PDB file of C-alpha atoms and ligand atoms in Angstrom:
ATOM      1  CA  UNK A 265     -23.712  40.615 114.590  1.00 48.00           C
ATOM      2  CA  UNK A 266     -23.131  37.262 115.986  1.00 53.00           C
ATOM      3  CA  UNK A 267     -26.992  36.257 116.987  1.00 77.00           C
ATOM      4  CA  UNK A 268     -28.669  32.598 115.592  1.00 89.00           C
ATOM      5  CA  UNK A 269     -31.742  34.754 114.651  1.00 97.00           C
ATOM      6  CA  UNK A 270     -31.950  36.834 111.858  1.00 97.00           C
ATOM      7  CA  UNK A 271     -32.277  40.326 112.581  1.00 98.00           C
ATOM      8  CA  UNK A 272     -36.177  42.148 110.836  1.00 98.00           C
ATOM      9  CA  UNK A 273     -36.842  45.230 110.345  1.00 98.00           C
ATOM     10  CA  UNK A 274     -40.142  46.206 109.696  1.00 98.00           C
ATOM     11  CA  UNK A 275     -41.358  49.725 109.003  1.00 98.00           C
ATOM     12  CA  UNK A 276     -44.873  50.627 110.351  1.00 98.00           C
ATOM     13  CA  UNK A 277     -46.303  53.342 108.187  1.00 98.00           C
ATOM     14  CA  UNK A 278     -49.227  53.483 109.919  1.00 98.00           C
ATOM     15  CA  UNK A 279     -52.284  55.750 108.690  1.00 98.00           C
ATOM     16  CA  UNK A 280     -49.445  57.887 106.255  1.00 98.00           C
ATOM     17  CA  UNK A 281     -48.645  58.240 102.254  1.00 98.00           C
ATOM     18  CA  UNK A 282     -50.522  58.418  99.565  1.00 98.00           C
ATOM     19  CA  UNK A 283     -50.119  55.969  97.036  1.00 98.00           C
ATOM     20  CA  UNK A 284     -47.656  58.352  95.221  1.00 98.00           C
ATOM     21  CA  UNK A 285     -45.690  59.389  98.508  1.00 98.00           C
ATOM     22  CA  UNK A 286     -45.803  55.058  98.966  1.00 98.00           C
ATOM     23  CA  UNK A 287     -43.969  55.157  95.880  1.00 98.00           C
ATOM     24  CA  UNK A 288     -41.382  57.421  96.242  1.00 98.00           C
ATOM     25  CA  UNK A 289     -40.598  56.014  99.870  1.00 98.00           C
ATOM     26  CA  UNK A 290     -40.690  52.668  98.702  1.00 98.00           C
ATOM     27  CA  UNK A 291     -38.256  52.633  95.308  1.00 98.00           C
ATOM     28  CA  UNK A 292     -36.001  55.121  97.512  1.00 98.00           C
ATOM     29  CA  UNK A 293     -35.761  52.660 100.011  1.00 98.00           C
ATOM     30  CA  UNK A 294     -35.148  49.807  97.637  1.00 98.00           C
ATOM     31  CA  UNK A 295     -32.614  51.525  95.656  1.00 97.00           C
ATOM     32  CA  UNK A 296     -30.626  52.628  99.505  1.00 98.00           C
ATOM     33  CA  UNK A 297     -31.185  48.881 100.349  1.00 98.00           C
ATOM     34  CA  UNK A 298     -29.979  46.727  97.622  1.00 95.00           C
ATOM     35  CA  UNK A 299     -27.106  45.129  98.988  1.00 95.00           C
ATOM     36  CA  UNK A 300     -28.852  44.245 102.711  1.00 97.00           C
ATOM     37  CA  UNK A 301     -29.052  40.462 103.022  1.00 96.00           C
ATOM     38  CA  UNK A 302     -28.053  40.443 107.249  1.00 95.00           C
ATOM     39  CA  UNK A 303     -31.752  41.496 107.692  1.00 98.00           C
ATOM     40  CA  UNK A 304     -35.031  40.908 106.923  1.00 98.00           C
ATOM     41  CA  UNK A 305     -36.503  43.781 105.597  1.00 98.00           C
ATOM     42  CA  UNK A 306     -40.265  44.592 105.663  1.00 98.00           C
ATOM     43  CA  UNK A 307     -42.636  47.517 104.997  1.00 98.00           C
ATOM     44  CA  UNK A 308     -45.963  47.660 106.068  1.00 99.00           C
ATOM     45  CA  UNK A 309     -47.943  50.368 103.928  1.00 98.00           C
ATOM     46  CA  UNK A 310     -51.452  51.143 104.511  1.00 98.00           C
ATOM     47  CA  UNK A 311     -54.187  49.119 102.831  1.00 98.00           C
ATOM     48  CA  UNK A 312     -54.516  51.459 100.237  1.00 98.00           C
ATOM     49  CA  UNK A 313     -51.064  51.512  98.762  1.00 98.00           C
ATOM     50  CA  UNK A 314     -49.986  47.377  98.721  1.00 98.00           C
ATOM     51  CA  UNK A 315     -50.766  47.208  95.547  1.00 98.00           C
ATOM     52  CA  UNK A 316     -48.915  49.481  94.162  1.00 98.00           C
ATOM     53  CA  UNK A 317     -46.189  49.004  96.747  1.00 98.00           C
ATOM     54  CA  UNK A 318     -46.638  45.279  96.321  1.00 98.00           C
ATOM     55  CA  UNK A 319     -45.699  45.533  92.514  1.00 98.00           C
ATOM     56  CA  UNK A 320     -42.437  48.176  93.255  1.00 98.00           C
ATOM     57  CA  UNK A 321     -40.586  45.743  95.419  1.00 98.00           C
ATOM     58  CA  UNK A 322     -41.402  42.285  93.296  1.00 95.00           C
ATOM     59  CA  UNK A 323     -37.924  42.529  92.285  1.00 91.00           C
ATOM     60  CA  UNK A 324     -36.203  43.436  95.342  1.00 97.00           C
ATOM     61  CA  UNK A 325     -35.395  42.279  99.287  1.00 97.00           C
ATOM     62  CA  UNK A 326     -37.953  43.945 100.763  1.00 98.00           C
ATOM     63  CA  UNK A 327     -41.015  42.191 101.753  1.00 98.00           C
ATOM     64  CA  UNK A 328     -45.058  43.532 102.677  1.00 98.00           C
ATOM     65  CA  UNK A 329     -46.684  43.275 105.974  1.00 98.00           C
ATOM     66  CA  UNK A 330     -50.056  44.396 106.344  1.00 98.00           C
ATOM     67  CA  UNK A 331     -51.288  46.464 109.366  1.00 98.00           C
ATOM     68  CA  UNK A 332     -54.111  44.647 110.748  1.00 98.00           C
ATOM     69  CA  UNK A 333     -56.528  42.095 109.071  1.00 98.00           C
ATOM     70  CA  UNK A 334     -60.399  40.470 110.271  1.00 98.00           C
ATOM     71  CA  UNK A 335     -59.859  37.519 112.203  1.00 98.00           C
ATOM     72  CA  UNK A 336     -62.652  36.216 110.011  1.00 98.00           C
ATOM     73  CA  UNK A 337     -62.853  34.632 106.633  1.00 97.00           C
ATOM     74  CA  UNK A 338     -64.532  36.984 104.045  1.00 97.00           C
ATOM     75  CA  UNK A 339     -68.376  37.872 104.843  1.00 98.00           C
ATOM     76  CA  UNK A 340     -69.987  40.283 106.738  1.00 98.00           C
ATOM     77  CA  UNK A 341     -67.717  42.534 107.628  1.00 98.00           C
ATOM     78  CA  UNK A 342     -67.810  46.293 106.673  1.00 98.00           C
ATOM     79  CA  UNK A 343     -64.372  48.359 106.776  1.00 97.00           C
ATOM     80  CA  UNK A 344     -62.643  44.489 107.523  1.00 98.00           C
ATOM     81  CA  UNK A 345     -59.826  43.516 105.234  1.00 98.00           C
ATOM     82  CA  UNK A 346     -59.725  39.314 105.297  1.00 98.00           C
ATOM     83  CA  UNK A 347     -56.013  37.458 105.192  1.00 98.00           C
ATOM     84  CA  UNK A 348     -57.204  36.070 101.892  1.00 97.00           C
ATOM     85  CA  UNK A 349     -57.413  39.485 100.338  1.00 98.00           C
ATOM     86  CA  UNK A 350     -53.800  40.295 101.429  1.00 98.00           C
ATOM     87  CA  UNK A 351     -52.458  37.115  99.815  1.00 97.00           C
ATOM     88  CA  UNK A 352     -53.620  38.623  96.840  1.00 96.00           C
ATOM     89  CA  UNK A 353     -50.982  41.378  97.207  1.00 97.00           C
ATOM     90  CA  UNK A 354     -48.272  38.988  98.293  1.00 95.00           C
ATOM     91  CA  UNK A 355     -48.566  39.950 101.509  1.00 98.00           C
ATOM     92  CA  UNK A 356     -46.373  37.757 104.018  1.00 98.00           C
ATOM     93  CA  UNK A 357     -46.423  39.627 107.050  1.00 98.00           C
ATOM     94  CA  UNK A 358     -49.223  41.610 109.352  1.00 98.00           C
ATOM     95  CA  UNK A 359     -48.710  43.041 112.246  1.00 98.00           C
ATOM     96  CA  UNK A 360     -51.775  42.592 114.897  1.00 98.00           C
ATOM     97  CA  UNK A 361     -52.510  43.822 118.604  1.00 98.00           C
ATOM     98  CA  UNK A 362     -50.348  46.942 117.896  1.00 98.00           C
ATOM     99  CA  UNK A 363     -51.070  48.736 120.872  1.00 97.00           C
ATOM    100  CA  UNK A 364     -52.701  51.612 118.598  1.00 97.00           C
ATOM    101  CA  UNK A 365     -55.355  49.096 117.813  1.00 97.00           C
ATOM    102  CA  UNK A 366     -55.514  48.089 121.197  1.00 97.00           C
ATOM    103  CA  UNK A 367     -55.843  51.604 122.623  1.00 96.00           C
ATOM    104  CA  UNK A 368     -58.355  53.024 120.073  1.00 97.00           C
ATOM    105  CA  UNK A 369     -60.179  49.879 118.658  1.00 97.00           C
ATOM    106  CA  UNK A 370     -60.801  47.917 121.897  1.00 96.00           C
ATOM    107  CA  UNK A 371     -58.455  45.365 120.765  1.00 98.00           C
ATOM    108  CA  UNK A 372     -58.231  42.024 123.369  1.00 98.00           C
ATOM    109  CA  UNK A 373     -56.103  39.547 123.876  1.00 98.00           C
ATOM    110  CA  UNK A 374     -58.430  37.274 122.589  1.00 98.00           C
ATOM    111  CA  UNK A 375     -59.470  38.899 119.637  1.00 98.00           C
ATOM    112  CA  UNK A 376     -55.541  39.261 118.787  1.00 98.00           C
ATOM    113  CA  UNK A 377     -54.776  35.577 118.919  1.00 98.00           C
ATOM    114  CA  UNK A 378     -57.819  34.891 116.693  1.00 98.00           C
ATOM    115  CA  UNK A 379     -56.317  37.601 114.215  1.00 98.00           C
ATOM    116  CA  UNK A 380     -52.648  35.593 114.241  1.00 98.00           C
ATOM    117  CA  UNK A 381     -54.115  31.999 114.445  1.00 98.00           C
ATOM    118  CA  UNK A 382     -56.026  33.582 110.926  1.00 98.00           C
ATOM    119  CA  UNK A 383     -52.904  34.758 109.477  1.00 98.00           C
ATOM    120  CA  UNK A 384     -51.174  31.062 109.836  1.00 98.00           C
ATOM    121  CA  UNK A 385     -53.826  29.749 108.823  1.00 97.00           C
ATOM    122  CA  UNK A 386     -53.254  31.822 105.535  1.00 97.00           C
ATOM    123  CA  UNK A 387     -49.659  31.271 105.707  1.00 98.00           C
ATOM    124  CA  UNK A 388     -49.111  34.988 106.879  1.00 98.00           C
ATOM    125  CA  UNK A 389     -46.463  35.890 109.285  1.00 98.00           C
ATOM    126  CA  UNK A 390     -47.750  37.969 112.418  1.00 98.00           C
ATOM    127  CA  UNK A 391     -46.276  40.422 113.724  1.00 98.00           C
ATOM    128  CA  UNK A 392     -47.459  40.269 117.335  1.00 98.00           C
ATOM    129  CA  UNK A 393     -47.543  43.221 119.160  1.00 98.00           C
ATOM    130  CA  UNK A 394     -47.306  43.463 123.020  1.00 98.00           C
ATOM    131  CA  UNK A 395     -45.938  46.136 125.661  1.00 98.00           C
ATOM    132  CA  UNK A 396     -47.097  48.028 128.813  1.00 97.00           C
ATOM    133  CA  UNK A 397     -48.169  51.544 129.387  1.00 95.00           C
ATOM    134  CA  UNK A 398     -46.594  54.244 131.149  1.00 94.00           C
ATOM    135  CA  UNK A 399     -48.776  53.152 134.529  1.00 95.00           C
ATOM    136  CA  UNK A 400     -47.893  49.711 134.339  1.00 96.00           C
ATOM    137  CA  UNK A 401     -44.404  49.882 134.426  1.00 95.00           C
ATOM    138  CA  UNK A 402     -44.380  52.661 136.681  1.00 94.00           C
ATOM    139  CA  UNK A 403     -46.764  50.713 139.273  1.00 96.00           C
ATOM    140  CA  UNK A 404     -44.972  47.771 138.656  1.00 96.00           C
ATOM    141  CA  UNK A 405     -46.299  45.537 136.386  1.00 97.00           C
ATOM    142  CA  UNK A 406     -44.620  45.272 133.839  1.00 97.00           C
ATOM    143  CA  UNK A 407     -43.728  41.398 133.572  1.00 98.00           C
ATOM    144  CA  UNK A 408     -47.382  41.088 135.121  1.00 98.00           C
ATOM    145  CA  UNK A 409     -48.886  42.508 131.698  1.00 98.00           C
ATOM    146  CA  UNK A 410     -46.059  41.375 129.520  1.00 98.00           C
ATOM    147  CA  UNK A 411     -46.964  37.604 130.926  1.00 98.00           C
ATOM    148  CA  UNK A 412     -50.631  38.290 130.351  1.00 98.00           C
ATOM    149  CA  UNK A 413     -49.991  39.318 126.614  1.00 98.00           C
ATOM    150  CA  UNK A 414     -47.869  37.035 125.836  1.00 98.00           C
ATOM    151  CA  UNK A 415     -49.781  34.112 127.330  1.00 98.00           C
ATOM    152  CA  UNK A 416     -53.140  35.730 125.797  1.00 98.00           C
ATOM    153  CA  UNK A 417     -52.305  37.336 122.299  1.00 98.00           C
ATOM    154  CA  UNK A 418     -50.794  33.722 121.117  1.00 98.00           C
ATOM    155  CA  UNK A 419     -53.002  31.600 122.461  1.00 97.00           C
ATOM    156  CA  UNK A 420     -54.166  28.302 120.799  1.00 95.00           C
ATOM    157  CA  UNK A 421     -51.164  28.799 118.295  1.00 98.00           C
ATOM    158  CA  UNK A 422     -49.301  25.548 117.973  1.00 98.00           C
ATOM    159  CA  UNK A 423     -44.928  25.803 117.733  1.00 98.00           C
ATOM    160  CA  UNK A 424     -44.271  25.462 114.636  1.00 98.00           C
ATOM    161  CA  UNK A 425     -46.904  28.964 114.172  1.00 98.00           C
ATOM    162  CA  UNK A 426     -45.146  30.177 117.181  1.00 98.00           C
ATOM    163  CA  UNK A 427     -41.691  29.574 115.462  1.00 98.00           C
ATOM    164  CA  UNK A 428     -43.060  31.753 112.353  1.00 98.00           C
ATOM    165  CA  UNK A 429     -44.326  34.375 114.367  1.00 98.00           C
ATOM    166  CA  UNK A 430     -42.513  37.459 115.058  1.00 98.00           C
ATOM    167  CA  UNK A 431     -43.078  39.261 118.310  1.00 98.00           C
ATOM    168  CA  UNK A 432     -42.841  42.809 119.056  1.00 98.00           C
ATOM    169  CA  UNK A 433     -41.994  44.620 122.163  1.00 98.00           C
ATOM    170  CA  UNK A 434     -43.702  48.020 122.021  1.00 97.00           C
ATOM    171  CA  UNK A 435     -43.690  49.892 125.686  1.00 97.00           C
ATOM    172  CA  UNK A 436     -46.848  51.877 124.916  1.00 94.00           C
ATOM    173  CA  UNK A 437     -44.799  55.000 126.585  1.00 93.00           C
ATOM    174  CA  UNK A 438     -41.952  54.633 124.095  1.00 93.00           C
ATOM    175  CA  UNK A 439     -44.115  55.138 120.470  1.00 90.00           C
ATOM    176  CA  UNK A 440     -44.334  57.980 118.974  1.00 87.00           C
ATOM    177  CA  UNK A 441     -42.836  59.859 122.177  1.00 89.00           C
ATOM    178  CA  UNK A 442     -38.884  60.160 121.291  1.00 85.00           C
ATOM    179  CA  UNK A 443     -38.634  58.520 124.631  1.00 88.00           C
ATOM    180  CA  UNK A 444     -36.721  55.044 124.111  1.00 89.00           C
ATOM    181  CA  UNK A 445     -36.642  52.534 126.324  1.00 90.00           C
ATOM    182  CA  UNK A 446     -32.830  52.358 127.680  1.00 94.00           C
ATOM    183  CA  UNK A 447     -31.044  49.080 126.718  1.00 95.00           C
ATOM    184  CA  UNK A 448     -31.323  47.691 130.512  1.00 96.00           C
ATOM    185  CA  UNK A 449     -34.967  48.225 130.144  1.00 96.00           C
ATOM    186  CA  UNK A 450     -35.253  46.543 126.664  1.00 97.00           C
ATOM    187  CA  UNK A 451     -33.348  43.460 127.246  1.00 98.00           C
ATOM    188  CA  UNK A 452     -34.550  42.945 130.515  1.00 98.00           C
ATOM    189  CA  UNK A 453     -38.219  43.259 128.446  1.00 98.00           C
ATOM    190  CA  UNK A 454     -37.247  40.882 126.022  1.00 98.00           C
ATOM    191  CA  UNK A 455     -35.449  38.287 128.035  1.00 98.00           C
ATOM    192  CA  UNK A 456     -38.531  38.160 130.248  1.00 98.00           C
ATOM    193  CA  UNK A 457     -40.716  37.626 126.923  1.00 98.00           C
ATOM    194  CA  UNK A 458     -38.494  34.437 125.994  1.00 98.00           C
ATOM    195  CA  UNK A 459     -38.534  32.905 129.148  1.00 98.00           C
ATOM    196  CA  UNK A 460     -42.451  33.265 129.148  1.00 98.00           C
ATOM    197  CA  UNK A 461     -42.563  31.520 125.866  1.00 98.00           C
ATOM    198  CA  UNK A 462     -40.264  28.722 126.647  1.00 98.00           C
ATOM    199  CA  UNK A 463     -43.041  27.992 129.664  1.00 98.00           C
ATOM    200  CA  UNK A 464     -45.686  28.779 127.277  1.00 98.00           C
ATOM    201  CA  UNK A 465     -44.421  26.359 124.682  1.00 98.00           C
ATOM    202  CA  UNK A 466     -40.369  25.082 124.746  1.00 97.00           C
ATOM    203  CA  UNK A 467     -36.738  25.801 125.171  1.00 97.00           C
ATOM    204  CA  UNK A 468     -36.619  25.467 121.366  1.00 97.00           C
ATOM    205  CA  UNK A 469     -39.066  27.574 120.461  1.00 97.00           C
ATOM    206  CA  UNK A 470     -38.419  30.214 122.233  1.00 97.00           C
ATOM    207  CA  UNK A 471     -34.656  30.595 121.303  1.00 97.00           C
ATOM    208  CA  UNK A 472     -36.168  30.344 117.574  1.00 97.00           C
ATOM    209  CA  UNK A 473     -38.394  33.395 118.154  1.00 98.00           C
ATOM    210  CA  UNK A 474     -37.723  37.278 116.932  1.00 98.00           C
ATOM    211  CA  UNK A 475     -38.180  39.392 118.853  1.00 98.00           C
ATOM    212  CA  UNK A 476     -38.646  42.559 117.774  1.00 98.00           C
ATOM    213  CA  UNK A 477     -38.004  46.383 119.792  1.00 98.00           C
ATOM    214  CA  UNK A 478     -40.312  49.436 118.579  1.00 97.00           C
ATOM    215  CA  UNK A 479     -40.998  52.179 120.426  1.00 96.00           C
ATOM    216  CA  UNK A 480     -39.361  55.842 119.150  1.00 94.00           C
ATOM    217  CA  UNK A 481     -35.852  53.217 117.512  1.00 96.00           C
ATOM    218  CA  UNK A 482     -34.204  56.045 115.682  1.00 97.00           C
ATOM    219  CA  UNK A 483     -30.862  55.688 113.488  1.00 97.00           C
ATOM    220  CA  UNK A 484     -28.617  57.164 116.955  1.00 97.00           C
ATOM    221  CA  UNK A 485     -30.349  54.167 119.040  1.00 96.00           C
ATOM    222  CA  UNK A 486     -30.974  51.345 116.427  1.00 97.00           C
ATOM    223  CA  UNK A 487     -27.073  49.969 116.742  1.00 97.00           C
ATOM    224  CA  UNK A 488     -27.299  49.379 120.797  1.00 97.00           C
ATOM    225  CA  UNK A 489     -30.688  48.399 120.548  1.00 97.00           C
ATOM    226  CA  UNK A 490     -30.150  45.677 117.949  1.00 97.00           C
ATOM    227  CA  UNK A 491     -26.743  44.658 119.601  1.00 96.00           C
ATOM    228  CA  UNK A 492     -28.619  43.158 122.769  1.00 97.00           C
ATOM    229  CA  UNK A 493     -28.824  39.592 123.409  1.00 97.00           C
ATOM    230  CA  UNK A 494     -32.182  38.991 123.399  1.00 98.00           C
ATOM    231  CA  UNK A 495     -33.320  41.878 120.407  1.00 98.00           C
ATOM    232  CA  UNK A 496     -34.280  40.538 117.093  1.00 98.00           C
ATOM    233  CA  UNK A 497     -35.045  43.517 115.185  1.00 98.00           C
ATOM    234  CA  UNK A 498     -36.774  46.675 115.297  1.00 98.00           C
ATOM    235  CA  UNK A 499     -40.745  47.972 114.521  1.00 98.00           C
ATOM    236  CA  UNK A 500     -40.218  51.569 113.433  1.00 98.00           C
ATOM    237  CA  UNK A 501     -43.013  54.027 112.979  1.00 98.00           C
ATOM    238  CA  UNK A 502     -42.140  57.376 112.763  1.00 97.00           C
ATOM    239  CA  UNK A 503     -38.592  57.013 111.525  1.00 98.00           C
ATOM    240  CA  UNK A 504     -40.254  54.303 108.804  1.00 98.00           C
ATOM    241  CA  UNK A 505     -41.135  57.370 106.718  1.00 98.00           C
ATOM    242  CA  UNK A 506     -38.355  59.068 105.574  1.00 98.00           C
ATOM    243  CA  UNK A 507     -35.691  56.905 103.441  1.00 98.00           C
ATOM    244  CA  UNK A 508     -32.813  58.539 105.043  1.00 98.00           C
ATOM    245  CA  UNK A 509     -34.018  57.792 108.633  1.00 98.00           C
ATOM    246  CA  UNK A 510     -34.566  53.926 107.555  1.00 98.00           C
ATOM    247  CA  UNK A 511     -31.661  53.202 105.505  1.00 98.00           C
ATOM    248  CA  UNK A 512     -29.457  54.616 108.273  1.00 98.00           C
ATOM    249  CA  UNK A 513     -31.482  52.383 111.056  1.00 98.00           C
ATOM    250  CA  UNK A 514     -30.696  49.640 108.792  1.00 98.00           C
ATOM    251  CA  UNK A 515     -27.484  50.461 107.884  1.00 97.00           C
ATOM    252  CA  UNK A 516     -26.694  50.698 111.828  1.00 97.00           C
ATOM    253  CA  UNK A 517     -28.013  47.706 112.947  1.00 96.00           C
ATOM    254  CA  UNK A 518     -25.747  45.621 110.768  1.00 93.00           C
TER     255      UNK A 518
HETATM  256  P1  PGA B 153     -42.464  54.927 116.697  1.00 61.81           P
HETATM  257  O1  PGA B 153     -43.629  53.828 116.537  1.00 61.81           O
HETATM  258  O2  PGA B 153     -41.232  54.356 116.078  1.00 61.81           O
HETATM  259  O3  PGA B 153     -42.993  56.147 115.974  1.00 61.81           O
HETATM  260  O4  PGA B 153     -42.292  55.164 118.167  1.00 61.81           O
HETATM  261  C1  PGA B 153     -43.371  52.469 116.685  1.00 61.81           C
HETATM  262  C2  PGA B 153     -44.632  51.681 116.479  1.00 61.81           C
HETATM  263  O5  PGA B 153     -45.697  52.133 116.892  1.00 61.81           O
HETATM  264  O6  PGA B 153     -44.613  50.581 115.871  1.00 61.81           O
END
């Protein structure tokens, strides 16, 4: 893999495991993984399980992410879960705007760059989340809403935040659906992104950025997804719960 960016992998467990099925995935995963150092490796449990999972990988090279977090300091703020409280669990990364969130919690642009200028501000990594639906692409507008995102969701952040932040490419009408976006589709996607950002902000930071692929990556797709120019890694839901299934998407993309 001959890229300047490091490739990162993050799995997306979304609302899944129990704390004891969290373990089991987890010390399976960092047993299969041991010897991975070409990728940054990260597993995003839900709330309920970091701690646990937080304490199983202390030794190892996998990392937590969060799901989501409050874009507000502690107060408040019933069901919320502040950045603070995920420092506790050594949390480093946290995905926000995934397009679940979006979709089914009214999620804006706005409210999404609040959530990752709160995470820097806590020294957490965001993982940015942007894509189009089915419609949009179909009608179109793809770059349209991909420009809008990208322009909206990381507003306000300065470049070095931009430079720490990890963006993910998610077409809505790829998750969960075993429908993958073709490599044509995903590079032209993701060279779009990084042109945005280099208006947005620089030449510099934009080359710096990851940019991560999710949407249905599976261990038969993750080598010529992670092989194109402009891909920095994958966000992997489904596939993110089995060991096999995530060892091998790791093992491919090296
Ligand atoms: P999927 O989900 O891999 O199950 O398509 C990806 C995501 O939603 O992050």
């Amino acid at each position: 893999m001959n890229k300047d960016r490091k490739l990162i992998i993050a799995g997306n467990w979304k609302m899944n495991k129990t704390v004891a099925e969290a373990l089991d995935l987890v010390n399976g995963l960092k047993r299969e993984l041991l010897s991975v150092k070409e990728v940054d490796l990260v597993v995003c449990p839900p709330f309920t399980a970091l701690s646990e999972v937080s304490k199983a990988i202390l030794d190892s090279n996998l990392r937590l992410g969060a799901q989501d977090m409050s874009e507000h300091p502690p107060g408040a703020y019933t069901g919320e879960i502040a950045a603070v409280m995920l420092k506790e669990f050594s949390v480093r990364y946290v995905i926000v705007g995934h397009s679940e969130r979006r979709q089914y919690h009214a999620e804006t642009d706005a409210v999404i760059a609040a959530k990752a200028a709160a995470a820097h501000g806590a020294a957490l990594k965001p993982i940015v989340c942007i894509g189009e639906t089915l419609k949009e692409r179909e009608t179109g507008r793809t770059e349209l809403v991909l420009e809008t995102q990208v322009k909206g969701s990381l507003a306000g952040l300065s470049k070095s935040q931009m430079e720490e932040t990890v963006l993910a490419y998610e077409p809505v009408w790829a998750i969960g659906t075993g429908r993958t976006a073709t490599a044509d589709q995903a590079q032209a996607a993701h060279a779009f992104i990084r042109r945005v950002l280099a208006g947005v902000f620089d030449d510099t930071v934009a080359r710096r950025v990851r940019i991560q692929y999710g949407g249905s990556v599976k261990p038969a797709n993750a080598r010529e997804l992670m092989s194109l120019p402009d891909v920095d890694g994958a966000l992997v839901g489904g596939a993110s719960l089995e060991i096999r299934s995530f060892t091998d998407i790791v093992k491919n993309s090296i």
